[in-house]
Amino acid sequence: GENVEQHPSTLSVQEGDSAVIKCTYSDSASNYFPWYKQELGKGPQLIIDIRSNVGEKKDQRIAVTLNKTAKHFSLHITETQPEDSAVYFCAASDDYKLSFGAGTTVTVRA
Amino acid sequence: DAGVIQSPRHEVTEMGQEVTLRCKPISGHDYLFWYRQTMMRGLELLIYFNNNVPIDDSGMPEDRFSAKMPNASFSTLKIQPSEPRDSAVYFCASSPWTGGAGAGNTIYFGEGSWLTVV
């Protein structure tokens, strides 16, 4: 089955700086890579996703890059704000079974 | 759009008791998923349904766990008998059908049911 590794497990950044989270996956058949944000006491919420026919996707301050050859993808958050503090999960799938990374706890310092 | 609705939000029960978690998916979504989240194991897929039919239950940990989807707007996850190691957050999620080939439909999660078995 698919195995997704996520790094780092915790990330502390100064407000206004950038945050980068990296994930690797094992199954070359995976072709869908979503990122979820989970705030305390809530369910994961999709923030951005990318499919295998695209190398990069951007949505305002958030961007995701995908390198299928190396089997890794990354989340970039620019100009971080306090409300970006949360746990972020990457995931990979080639069907409806998402395999999640272990999560990154992001703390934005004011 | 009301989103995926789960109940109860919190439940504390004694070991050995039956626990039933409920889920109402987003209207029009053909896929329904049950996930479990723990500190040790992260987010795990337990089972998923397509058009009310269970497709893959390989993630269900034991026979004590069962899930049903009697209609397109309701699903249950039942644990009988419950054990302390079942304490976790259980998420229901749903996803639409794109109508095309390939993977990658957005999956929407509910707020979760926080289960504590003492």
mmCIF file of N, CA and C in Angstrom, chain B residues 3-100:
data_model
loop_
_atom_site.group_PDB
_atom_site.id
_atom_site.type_symbol
_atom_site.label_atom_id
_atom_site.label_comp_id
_atom_site.label_asym_id
_atom_site.label_seq_id
_atom_site.Cartn_x
_atom_site.Cartn_y
_atom_site.Cartn_z
ATOM 1 N N GLY B 3 -22.534 20.792 5.044
ATOM 2 C CA GLY B 3 -21.344 19.998 5.300
ATOM 3 C C GLY B 3 -21.707 18.621 5.833
ATOM 4 N N VAL B 4 -20.681 17.849 6.157
ATOM 5 C CA VAL B 4 -20.877 16.522 6.735
ATOM 6 C C VAL B 4 -21.232 16.694 8.208
ATOM 7 N N ILE B 5 -22.311 16.069 8.618
ATOM 8 C CA ILE B 5 -22.793 16.226 9.988
ATOM 9 C C ILE B 5 -22.607 14.931 10.756
ATOM 10 N N GLN B 6 -21.936 15.026 11.902
ATOM 11 C CA GLN B 6 -21.690 13.860 12.723
ATOM 12 C C GLN B 6 -22.299 14.035 14.104
ATOM 13 N N SER B 7 -22.740 12.905 14.674
ATOM 14 C CA SER B 7 -23.213 12.922 16.056
ATOM 15 C C SER B 7 -22.921 11.587 16.714
ATOM 16 N N PRO B 8 -22.697 11.555 18.012
ATOM 17 C CA PRO B 8 -22.520 12.729 18.863
ATOM 18 C C PRO B 8 -21.153 13.357 18.646
ATOM 19 N N ARG B 9 -20.947 14.559 19.088
ATOM 20 C CA ARG B 9 -19.645 15.201 18.976
ATOM 21 C C ARG B 9 -18.687 14.665 20.037
ATOM 22 N N HIS B 10 -19.227 14.351 21.177
ATOM 23 C CA HIS B 10 -18.419 13.800 22.257
ATOM 24 C C HIS B 10 -19.188 12.668 22.925
ATOM 25 N N GLU B 11 -18.482 11.593 23.236
ATOM 26 C CA GLU B 11 -19.119 10.507 23.969
ATOM 27 C C GLU B 11 -18.112 9.860 24.892
ATOM 28 N N VAL B 12 -18.554 9.679 26.126
ATOM 29 C CA VAL B 12 -17.772 8.952 27.117
ATOM 30 C C VAL B 12 -18.599 7.737 27.514
ATOM 31 N N THR B 13 -17.994 6.573 27.402
ATOM 32 C CA THR B 13 -18.731 5.358 27.688
ATOM 33 C C THR B 13 -17.854 4.382 28.460
ATOM 34 N N GLU B 14 -18.486 3.443 29.076
ATOM 35 C CA GLU B 14 -17.738 2.446 29.842
ATOM 36 C C GLU B 14 -17.374 1.261 28.964
ATOM 37 N N MET B 15 -16.239 0.683 29.256
ATOM 38 C CA MET B 15 -15.791 -0.497 28.540
ATOM 39 C C MET B 15 -16.892 -1.547 28.517
ATOM 40 N N GLY B 16 -17.082 -2.138 27.333
ATOM 41 C CA GLY B 16 -18.092 -3.167 27.194
ATOM 42 C C GLY B 16 -19.408 -2.671 26.634
ATOM 43 N N GLN B 17 -19.597 -1.360 26.677
ATOM 44 C CA GLN B 17 -20.838 -0.805 26.168
ATOM 45 C C GLN B 17 -20.791 -0.686 24.646
ATOM 46 N N GLU B 18 -21.974 -0.637 24.054
ATOM 47 C CA GLU B 18 -22.082 -0.424 22.612
ATOM 48 C C GLU B 18 -22.035 1.064 22.303
ATOM 49 N N VAL B 19 -21.313 1.407 21.259
ATOM 50 C CA VAL B 19 -21.209 2.800 20.836
ATOM 51 C C VAL B 19 -21.694 2.894 19.393
ATOM 52 N N THR B 20 -22.538 3.856 19.113
ATOM 53 C CA THR B 20 -22.998 4.089 17.744
ATOM 54 C C THR B 20 -22.725 5.531 17.358
ATOM 55 N N LEU B 21 -21.954 5.694 16.302
ATOM 56 C CA LEU B 21 -21.642 7.015 15.772
ATOM 57 C C LEU B 21 -22.436 7.209 14.479
ATOM 58 N N ARG B 22 -22.898 8.424 14.274
ATOM 59 C CA ARG B 22 -23.795 8.676 13.157
ATOM 60 C C ARG B 22 -23.228 9.735 12.218
ATOM 61 N N CYS B 23 -23.642 9.633 10.958
ATOM 62 C CA CYS B 23 -23.109 10.554 9.964
ATOM 63 C C CYS B 23 -24.155 10.844 8.892
ATOM 64 N N LYS B 24 -24.244 12.111 8.552
ATOM 65 C CA LYS B 24 -25.059 12.531 7.411
ATOM 66 C C LYS B 24 -24.111 13.164 6.402
ATOM 67 N N PRO B 25 -23.911 12.539 5.250
ATOM 68 C CA PRO B 25 -22.974 13.097 4.262
ATOM 69 C C PRO B 25 -23.574 14.313 3.571
ATOM 70 N N ILE B 26 -22.756 14.981 2.794
ATOM 71 C CA ILE B 26 -23.222 16.101 1.993
ATOM 72 C C ILE B 26 -24.152 15.557 0.910
ATOM 73 N N SER B 27 -25.267 16.213 0.740
ATOM 74 C CA SER B 27 -26.260 15.760 -0.221
ATOM 75 C C SER B 27 -25.657 15.677 -1.626
ATOM 76 N N GLY B 28 -25.913 14.557 -2.281
ATOM 77 C CA GLY B 28 -25.408 14.391 -3.635
ATOM 78 C C GLY B 28 -24.059 13.710 -3.729
ATOM 79 N N HIS B 29 -23.407 13.515 -2.601
ATOM 80 C CA HIS B 29 -22.112 12.828 -2.600
ATOM 81 C C HIS B 29 -22.325 11.315 -2.638
ATOM 82 N N ASP B 30 -21.584 10.662 -3.521
ATOM 83 C CA ASP B 30 -21.768 9.227 -3.715
ATOM 84 C C ASP B 30 -20.854 8.364 -2.853
ATOM 85 N N TYR B 31 -19.811 8.991 -2.300
ATOM 86 C CA TYR B 31 -18.839 8.235 -1.508
ATOM 87 C C TYR B 31 -18.898 8.702 -0.060
ATOM 88 N N LEU B 32 -18.828 7.735 0.849
ATOM 89 C CA LEU B 32 -18.789 8.040 2.272
ATOM 90 C C LEU B 32 -17.669 7.239 2.916
ATOM 91 N N PHE B 33 -16.922 7.928 3.782
ATOM 92 C CA PHE B 33 -15.748 7.330 4.408
ATOM 93 C C PHE B 33 -15.849 7.453 5.927
ATOM 94 N N TRP B 34 -15.323 6.459 6.604
ATOM 95 C CA TRP B 34 -15.118 6.545 8.053
ATOM 96 C C TRP B 34 -13.608 6.455 8.330
ATOM 97 N N TYR B 35 -13.091 7.482 9.026
ATOM 98 C CA TYR B 35 -11.689 7.528 9.428
ATOM 99 C C TYR B 35 -11.603 7.538 10.948
ATOM 100 N N ARG B 36 -10.466 7.083 11.443
ATOM 101 C CA ARG B 36 -10.167 7.165 12.867
ATOM 102 C C ARG B 36 -8.849 7.913 13.027
ATOM 103 N N GLN B 37 -8.789 8.818 14.005
ATOM 104 C CA GLN B 37 -7.568 9.572 14.249
ATOM 105 C C GLN B 37 -7.089 9.369 15.681
ATOM 106 N N THR B 38 -5.848 8.938 15.822
ATOM 107 C CA THR B 38 -5.212 8.806 17.121
ATOM 108 C C THR B 38 -3.816 9.400 17.040
ATOM 109 N N MET B 39 -3.261 9.718 18.166
ATOM 110 C CA MET B 39 -1.906 10.262 18.195
ATOM 111 C C MET B 39 -0.912 9.243 17.657
ATOM 112 N N MET B 40 -1.126 7.987 18.000
ATOM 113 C CA MET B 40 -0.158 6.950 17.632
ATOM 114 C C MET B 40 -0.220 6.593 16.150
ATOM 115 N N ARG B 41 -1.410 6.522 15.595
ATOM 116 C CA ARG B 41 -1.566 5.995 14.243
ATOM 117 C C ARG B 41 -2.016 7.027 13.219
ATOM 118 N N GLY B 42 -2.266 8.249 13.683
ATOM 119 C CA GLY B 42 -2.678 9.292 12.746
ATOM 120 C C GLY B 42 -4.074 9.029 12.197
ATOM 121 N N LEU B 43 -4.284 9.426 10.958
ATOM 122 C CA LEU B 43 -5.578 9.257 10.298
ATOM 123 C C LEU B 43 -5.599 7.937 9.542
ATOM 124 N N GLU B 44 -6.537 7.075 9.910
ATOM 125 C CA GLU B 44 -6.645 5.762 9.275
ATOM 126 C C GLU B 44 -8.022 5.614 8.638
ATOM 127 N N LEU B 45 -8.051 5.120 7.418
ATOM 128 C CA LEU B 45 -9.324 4.821 6.771
ATOM 129 C C LEU B 45 -9.833 3.482 7.304
ATOM 130 N N LEU B 46 -11.062 3.504 7.802
ATOM 131 C CA LEU B 46 -11.655 2.269 8.319
ATOM 132 C C LEU B 46 -12.456 1.541 7.249
ATOM 133 N N ILE B 47 -13.320 2.312 6.555
ATOM 134 C CA ILE B 47 -14.207 1.713 5.560
ATOM 135 C C ILE B 47 -14.718 2.823 4.663
ATOM 136 N N TYR B 48 -15.053 2.474 3.412
ATOM 137 C CA TYR B 48 -15.757 3.455 2.603
ATOM 138 C C TYR B 48 -16.848 2.803 1.770
ATOM 139 N N PHE B 49 -17.846 3.594 1.463
ATOM 140 C CA PHE B 49 -19.034 3.185 0.731
ATOM 141 C C PHE B 49 -19.116 3.970 -0.586
ATOM 142 N N ASN B 50 -19.674 3.315 -1.577
ATOM 143 C CA ASN B 50 -20.029 3.974 -2.831
ATOM 144 C C ASN B 50 -21.488 3.649 -3.118
ATOM 145 N N ASN B 51 -22.291 4.689 -3.248
ATOM 146 C CA ASN B 51 -23.728 4.481 -3.478
ATOM 147 C C ASN B 51 -24.323 3.496 -2.461
ATOM 148 N N ASN B 52 -23.954 3.712 -1.210
ATOM 149 C CA ASN B 52 -24.481 2.976 -0.055
ATOM 150 C C ASN B 52 -23.925 1.560 0.082
ATOM 151 N N VAL B 53 -23.064 1.145 -0.812
ATOM 152 C CA VAL B 53 -22.501 -0.207 -0.770
ATOM 153 C C VAL B 53 -21.078 -0.156 -0.214
ATOM 154 N N PRO B 54 -20.775 -0.991 0.790
ATOM 155 C CA PRO B 54 -19.395 -1.002 1.301
ATOM 156 C C PRO B 54 -18.436 -1.526 0.242
ATOM 157 N N ILE B 55 -17.389 -0.754 -0.028
ATOM 158 C CA ILE B 55 -16.445 -1.112 -1.074
ATOM 159 C C ILE B 55 -15.179 -1.735 -0.486
ATOM 160 N N ASP B 56 -14.685 -1.153 0.585
ATOM 161 C CA ASP B 56 -13.428 -1.600 1.161
ATOM 162 C C ASP B 56 -13.495 -1.432 2.676
ATOM 163 N N ASP B 57 -13.517 -2.546 3.380
ATOM 164 C CA ASP B 57 -13.541 -2.476 4.850
ATOM 165 C C ASP B 57 -12.259 -3.049 5.444
ATOM 166 N N SER B 58 -11.217 -3.060 4.673
ATOM 167 C CA SER B 58 -9.965 -3.663 5.132
ATOM 168 C C SER B 58 -9.340 -2.919 6.300
ATOM 169 N N GLY B 59 -9.763 -1.690 6.519
ATOM 170 C CA GLY B 59 -9.229 -0.915 7.630
ATOM 171 C C GLY B 59 -9.970 -1.102 8.938
ATOM 172 N N MET B 60 -11.061 -1.797 8.911
ATOM 173 C CA MET B 60 -11.816 -2.043 10.147
ATOM 174 C C MET B 60 -10.955 -2.932 11.037
ATOM 175 N N PRO B 61 -10.665 -2.453 12.245
ATOM 176 C CA PRO B 61 -9.664 -3.151 13.062
ATOM 177 C C PRO B 61 -10.079 -4.532 13.550
ATOM 178 N N GLU B 62 -11.326 -4.703 13.900
ATOM 179 C CA GLU B 62 -11.759 -5.989 14.472
ATOM 180 C C GLU B 62 -13.237 -6.179 14.172
ATOM 181 N N ASP B 63 -13.697 -7.396 14.462
ATOM 182 C CA ASP B 63 -15.117 -7.689 14.261
ATOM 183 C C ASP B 63 -16.010 -6.886 15.183
ATOM 184 N N ARG B 64 -15.422 -6.277 16.179
ATOM 185 C CA ARG B 64 -16.228 -5.441 17.084
ATOM 186 C C ARG B 64 -16.724 -4.177 16.369
ATOM 187 N N PHE B 65 -16.101 -3.860 15.251
ATOM 188 C CA PHE B 65 -16.465 -2.679 14.491
ATOM 189 C C PHE B 65 -17.360 -3.084 13.320
ATOM 190 N N SER B 66 -18.426 -2.322 13.115
ATOM 191 C CA SER B 66 -19.279 -2.550 11.959
ATOM 192 C C SER B 66 -19.805 -1.211 11.468
ATOM 193 N N ALA B 67 -20.076 -1.120 10.182
ATOM 194 C CA ALA B 67 -20.593 0.111 9.606
ATOM 195 C C ALA B 67 -21.702 -0.226 8.631
ATOM 196 N N LYS B 68 -22.682 0.655 8.594
ATOM 197 C CA LYS B 68 -23.803 0.478 7.677
ATOM 198 C C LYS B 68 -24.141 1.796 7.012
ATOM 199 N N MET B 69 -24.759 1.687 5.858
ATOM 200 C CA MET B 69 -25.266 2.875 5.168
ATOM 201 C C MET B 69 -26.604 2.508 4.571
ATOM 202 N N PRO B 70 -27.664 2.622 5.331
ATOM 203 C CA PRO B 70 -28.978 2.178 4.867
ATOM 204 C C PRO B 70 -29.563 3.027 3.744
ATOM 205 N N ASN B 71 -29.109 4.279 3.643
ATOM 206 C CA ASN B 71 -29.566 5.136 2.546
ATOM 207 C C ASN B 71 -28.509 6.189 2.262
ATOM 208 N N ALA B 72 -28.757 6.979 1.250
ATOM 209 C CA ALA B 72 -27.740 7.925 0.781
ATOM 210 C C ALA B 72 -27.465 9.063 1.758
ATOM 211 N N SER B 73 -28.286 9.220 2.768
ATOM 212 C CA SER B 73 -28.120 10.362 3.662
ATOM 213 C C SER B 73 -27.785 9.965 5.095
ATOM 214 N N PHE B 74 -27.428 8.706 5.310
ATOM 215 C CA PHE B 74 -27.189 8.281 6.689
ATOM 216 C C PHE B 74 -26.261 7.074 6.754
ATOM 217 N N SER B 75 -25.315 7.149 7.693
ATOM 218 C CA SER B 75 -24.430 6.023 7.940
ATOM 219 C C SER B 75 -24.147 5.925 9.426
ATOM 220 N N THR B 76 -23.860 4.706 9.878
ATOM 221 C CA THR B 76 -23.496 4.488 11.271
ATOM 222 C C THR B 76 -22.215 3.676 11.353
ATOM 223 N N LEU B 77 -21.452 3.953 12.386
ATOM 224 C CA LEU B 77 -20.290 3.148 12.748
ATOM 225 C C LEU B 77 -20.543 2.661 14.169
ATOM 226 N N LYS B 78 -20.535 1.350 14.336
ATOM 227 C CA LYS B 78 -20.880 0.783 15.624
ATOM 228 C C LYS B 78 -19.688 0.008 16.187
ATOM 229 N N ILE B 79 -19.481 0.147 17.472
ATOM 230 C CA ILE B 79 -18.433 -0.597 18.171
ATOM 231 C C ILE B 79 -19.129 -1.355 19.305
ATOM 232 N N GLN B 80 -19.006 -2.663 19.267
ATOM 233 C CA GLN B 80 -19.660 -3.495 20.264
ATOM 234 C C GLN B 80 -18.873 -4.787 20.486
ATOM 235 N N PRO B 81 -18.338 -5.028 21.668
ATOM 236 C CA PRO B 81 -18.273 -4.126 22.814
ATOM 237 C C PRO B 81 -17.099 -3.159 22.690
ATOM 238 N N SER B 82 -17.217 -2.001 23.282
ATOM 239 C CA SER B 82 -16.146 -1.012 23.204
ATOM 240 C C SER B 82 -15.047 -1.335 24.210
ATOM 241 N N GLU B 83 -13.820 -0.903 23.869
ATOM 242 C CA GLU B 83 -12.657 -1.100 24.718
ATOM 243 C C GLU B 83 -11.902 0.224 24.848
ATOM 244 N N PRO B 84 -11.135 0.399 25.914
ATOM 245 C CA PRO B 84 -10.401 1.663 26.080
ATOM 246 C C PRO B 84 -9.522 2.014 24.882
ATOM 247 N N ARG B 85 -8.957 1.018 24.204
ATOM 248 C CA ARG B 85 -8.090 1.319 23.055
ATOM 249 C C ARG B 85 -8.872 1.828 21.851
ATOM 250 N N ASP B 86 -10.181 1.831 21.919
ATOM 251 C CA ASP B 86 -10.996 2.408 20.851
ATOM 252 C C ASP B 86 -11.126 3.922 20.998
ATOM 253 N N SER B 87 -10.640 4.461 22.099
ATOM 254 C CA SER B 87 -10.714 5.911 22.324
ATOM 255 C C SER B 87 -9.958 6.626 21.205
ATOM 256 N N ALA B 88 -10.649 7.527 20.533
ATOM 257 C CA ALA B 88 -10.087 8.207 19.360
ATOM 258 C C ALA B 88 -11.100 9.226 18.873
ATOM 259 N N VAL B 89 -10.708 9.954 17.841
ATOM 260 C CA VAL B 89 -11.668 10.803 17.137
ATOM 261 C C VAL B 89 -12.051 10.072 15.859
ATOM 262 N N TYR B 90 -13.329 9.914 15.639
ATOM 263 C CA TYR B 90 -13.828 9.219 14.458
ATOM 264 C C TYR B 90 -14.429 10.252 13.507
ATOM 265 N N PHE B 91 -13.906 10.269 12.302
ATOM 266 C CA PHE B 91 -14.376 11.226 11.298
ATOM 267 C C PHE B 91 -15.158 10.503 10.211
ATOM 268 N N CYS B 92 -16.237 11.128 9.843
ATOM 269 C CA CYS B 92 -16.970 10.733 8.649
ATOM 270 C C CYS B 92 -16.627 11.760 7.571
ATOM 271 N N ALA B 93 -16.542 11.305 6.334
ATOM 272 C CA ALA B 93 -16.228 12.201 5.234
ATOM 273 C C ALA B 93 -17.019 11.756 4.014
ATOM 274 N N SER B 94 -17.251 12.676 3.095
ATOM 275 C CA SER B 94 -17.959 12.312 1.876
ATOM 276 C C SER B 94 -17.316 12.981 0.672
ATOM 277 N N SER B 95 -17.631 12.446 -0.491
ATOM 278 C CA SER B 95 -17.016 12.936 -1.710
ATOM 279 C C SER B 95 -17.975 12.753 -2.874
ATOM 280 N N PRO B 96 -17.978 13.684 -3.815
ATOM 281 C CA PRO B 96 -18.845 13.544 -4.978
ATOM 282 C C PRO B 96 -18.224 12.623 -6.025
ATOM 283 N N TRP B 97 -19.002 12.285 -7.005
ATOM 284 C CA TRP B 97 -18.484 11.490 -8.112
ATOM 285 C C TRP B 97 -18.242 12.429 -9.269
ATOM 286 N N THR B 98 -17.067 12.404 -9.859
ATOM 287 C CA THR B 98 -16.753 13.361 -10.889
ATOM 288 C C THR B 98 -17.442 13.040 -12.204
ATOM 289 N N GLY B 99 -17.814 11.780 -12.361
ATOM 290 C CA GLY B 99 -18.411 11.400 -13.628
ATOM 291 C C GLY B 99 -17.381 11.029 -14.670
ATOM 292 N N GLY B 100 -16.122 11.081 -14.288
ATOM 293 C CA GLY B 100 -15.077 10.744 -15.244
ATOM 294 C C GLY B 100 -14.132 9.707 -14.691
#
